[in-house]
Short mmCIF file of C-alpha atoms in Angstrom, two decimals:
data_model
loop_
_atom_site.label_atom_id
_atom_site.label_comp_id
_atom_site.label_asym_id
_atom_site.label_seq_id
_atom_site.Cartn_x
_atom_site.Cartn_y
_atom_site.Cartn_z
CA MET A 1 -11.62 -37.42 -43.88
CA THR A 2 -9.62 -34.85 -41.49
CA GLN A 3 -9.25 -35.89 -38.35
CA LEU A 4 -9.87 -32.94 -35.99
CA PRO A 5 -7.23 -31.54 -33.22
CA LEU A 6 -7.83 -32.43 -29.53
CA PRO A 7 -8.88 -29.88 -27.79
CA PHE A 8 -6.45 -27.61 -25.87
CA THR A 9 -7.08 -28.39 -22.15
CA GLY A 10 -4.81 -27.79 -18.88
CA PRO A 11 -3.73 -24.05 -17.35
CA ALA A 12 -2.65 -22.45 -20.24
CA ALA A 13 -5.67 -22.86 -22.04
CA TRP A 14 -7.70 -19.73 -21.17
CA VAL A 15 -9.03 -16.45 -22.95
CA GLY A 16 -9.27 -13.44 -22.28
CA SER A 17 -12.51 -13.06 -19.85
CA ASP A 18 -11.67 -15.87 -17.79
CA MET A 19 -8.77 -13.62 -16.94
CA ALA A 20 -10.64 -11.07 -16.44
CA GLN A 21 -12.18 -12.80 -13.72
CA ARG A 22 -8.84 -13.14 -11.28
CA ASP A 23 -6.38 -10.74 -10.86
CA ASP A 24 -3.84 -14.14 -9.88
CA TRP A 25 -1.55 -13.28 -13.11
CA LEU A 26 -0.95 -9.30 -11.51
CA VAL A 27 2.14 -8.95 -9.46
CA THR A 28 3.11 -5.04 -8.32
CA LEU A 29 6.12 -5.95 -7.16
CA THR A 30 7.42 -5.03 -3.38
CA PRO A 31 9.83 -1.34 -3.23
CA ALA A 32 12.34 -3.68 -2.27
CA GLN A 33 12.11 -5.76 -5.05
CA VAL A 34 11.63 -2.65 -6.73
CA THR A 35 14.86 -1.25 -5.17
CA GLU A 36 16.65 -5.39 -6.32
CA ILE A 37 15.60 -5.04 -9.32
CA GLU A 38 17.22 -1.53 -10.07
CA ALA A 39 20.40 -2.14 -8.43
CA ALA A 40 20.93 -5.29 -10.01
CA ALA A 41 20.33 -3.61 -13.11
CA ALA A 42 22.65 -0.68 -12.36
CA HIS A 43 25.14 -3.49 -11.54
CA TYR A 44 24.83 -4.62 -14.92
CA LEU A 45 25.41 -1.49 -16.88
CA GLN A 46 29.20 -0.55 -15.06
CA LEU A 47 30.49 -3.84 -16.76
CA GLY A 48 30.15 -2.48 -19.68
CA ARG A 49 28.33 -5.14 -21.63
CA ASP A 50 25.91 -5.03 -23.94
CA VAL A 51 22.01 -6.75 -23.17
CA GLY A 52 22.22 -9.87 -25.30
CA GLU A 53 25.27 -10.52 -23.31
CA ILE A 54 23.10 -10.91 -19.95
CA THR A 55 23.11 -13.75 -17.26
CA ALA A 56 21.30 -14.14 -14.33
CA GLN A 57 24.97 -14.37 -13.02
CA ASP A 58 25.72 -10.95 -13.73
CA PHE A 59 21.90 -9.85 -12.39
CA PRO A 60 22.01 -10.27 -9.21
CA LEU A 61 18.83 -10.62 -7.25
CA PRO A 62 19.25 -12.19 -4.39
CA THR A 63 15.58 -12.13 -3.10
CA PHE A 64 13.60 -11.58 -5.94
CA ALA A 65 15.38 -14.61 -8.11
CA SER A 66 12.98 -17.45 -6.09
CA HIS A 67 9.79 -15.28 -7.40
CA LEU A 68 11.15 -16.11 -11.24
CA ASP A 69 11.78 -19.57 -10.58
CA GLU A 70 8.35 -19.67 -9.67
CA LEU A 71 7.18 -17.41 -12.71
CA SER A 72 9.24 -19.82 -14.66
CA ARG A 73 7.04 -23.02 -13.80
CA THR A 74 4.34 -21.03 -14.54
CA LEU A 75 5.14 -19.88 -17.95
CA LEU A 76 5.57 -23.67 -19.03
CA HIS A 77 3.32 -25.21 -16.76
CA GLY A 78 0.22 -22.74 -15.97
CA ARG A 79 -0.85 -20.12 -17.49
CA GLY A 80 2.21 -18.92 -19.40
CA PHE A 81 2.21 -15.39 -18.13
CA GLU A 82 2.78 -12.43 -16.25
CA VAL A 83 2.13 -9.14 -15.86
CA LEU A 84 4.98 -7.59 -13.37
CA ARG A 85 3.82 -4.15 -11.93
CA GLY A 86 5.81 -1.03 -9.64
CA LEU A 87 8.27 -0.57 -11.71
CA ARG A 88 8.94 3.09 -13.72
CA PRO A 89 10.44 2.94 -17.13
CA ASP A 90 8.74 6.21 -17.44
CA THR A 91 12.25 7.13 -14.60
CA TYR A 92 14.50 5.09 -15.99
CA SER A 93 17.41 5.66 -18.66
CA GLN A 94 16.62 3.54 -22.23
CA GLU A 95 19.70 1.57 -21.32
CA THR A 96 18.90 0.87 -17.88
CA VAL A 97 14.80 -0.08 -18.93
CA ALA A 98 16.54 -2.68 -21.62
CA ALA A 99 19.12 -3.92 -18.77
CA ILE A 100 16.21 -4.49 -16.51
CA PHE A 101 14.00 -6.84 -19.80
CA CYS A 102 17.00 -8.07 -20.70
CA GLY A 103 18.22 -9.04 -16.61
CA ILE A 104 14.70 -10.50 -15.74
CA GLY A 105 14.50 -12.74 -18.89
CA ALA A 106 18.37 -14.43 -18.39
CA HIS A 107 16.46 -15.69 -15.08
CA LEU A 108 13.33 -17.00 -17.25
CA GLY A 109 15.61 -18.47 -19.94
CA ARG A 110 18.41 -17.75 -22.88
CA ALA A 111 17.63 -14.43 -24.63
CA ARG A 112 16.86 -15.62 -29.06
CA SER A 113 17.38 -12.88 -32.12
CA GLN A 114 13.62 -11.73 -32.31
CA ASN A 115 14.35 -10.54 -36.03
CA ALA A 116 16.77 -11.18 -39.00
CA ALA A 117 18.99 -8.61 -37.78
CA GLY A 118 19.68 -11.27 -34.82
CA HIS A 119 18.04 -8.17 -32.20
CA ILE A 120 17.84 -8.96 -28.72
CA LEU A 121 15.20 -6.53 -27.81
CA GLY A 122 13.60 -4.16 -30.13
CA HIS A 123 11.54 -1.10 -28.54
CA VAL A 124 8.02 -0.51 -28.96
CA ARG A 125 7.13 3.75 -29.74
CA ASN A 126 4.55 6.16 -30.81
CA ILE A 127 5.30 7.89 -32.84
CA GLY A 128 2.62 9.13 -33.95
CA ALA A 129 2.19 7.40 -37.35
CA ASP A 130 -1.28 5.79 -39.09
CA PRO A 131 -2.14 2.79 -38.81
CA ASN A 132 -4.03 2.73 -42.48
CA ASP A 133 -0.82 3.89 -44.22
#
C-alpha cells in the first residue's frame, strides 16, 4: 500500500478563503516609495541595458530595499506572496514597467528565463481573443 504524503503545514499552507479574511498581504506603497521606485527605473533605463541584466545595485532603492529584504523572508519562509499597490502602470512606458518589475525582482533574487526562447519577462495582455477558441 502506498503511504500518503504528510500534510502540508506552516504559513505557506493557506487557501484563498483564508487570505480573504486578512489583509496583511496587501501593501499600499507610500508616495515616497513610489517616487523611489520610479527614480530607480529611470536610473536603470538611462544605463541603456536590457532588463534581463538588471541587478539590485543597478536599481537603487535606498529605503524600500529594507521592505524587500523582509518580503524575501516572507516569500521563502512565510505565506509566499505579497501584493504591492500604488504604482501607476497605466502612466508608464512598457520599458518603465519592465524595469520596475525586473528591478524589484532583482532585489528578491536572480531572473530566470520564462520560456524556451529565453525571455526573462513575458507580457500578459487581453487582446480580445475568444478563450474558447
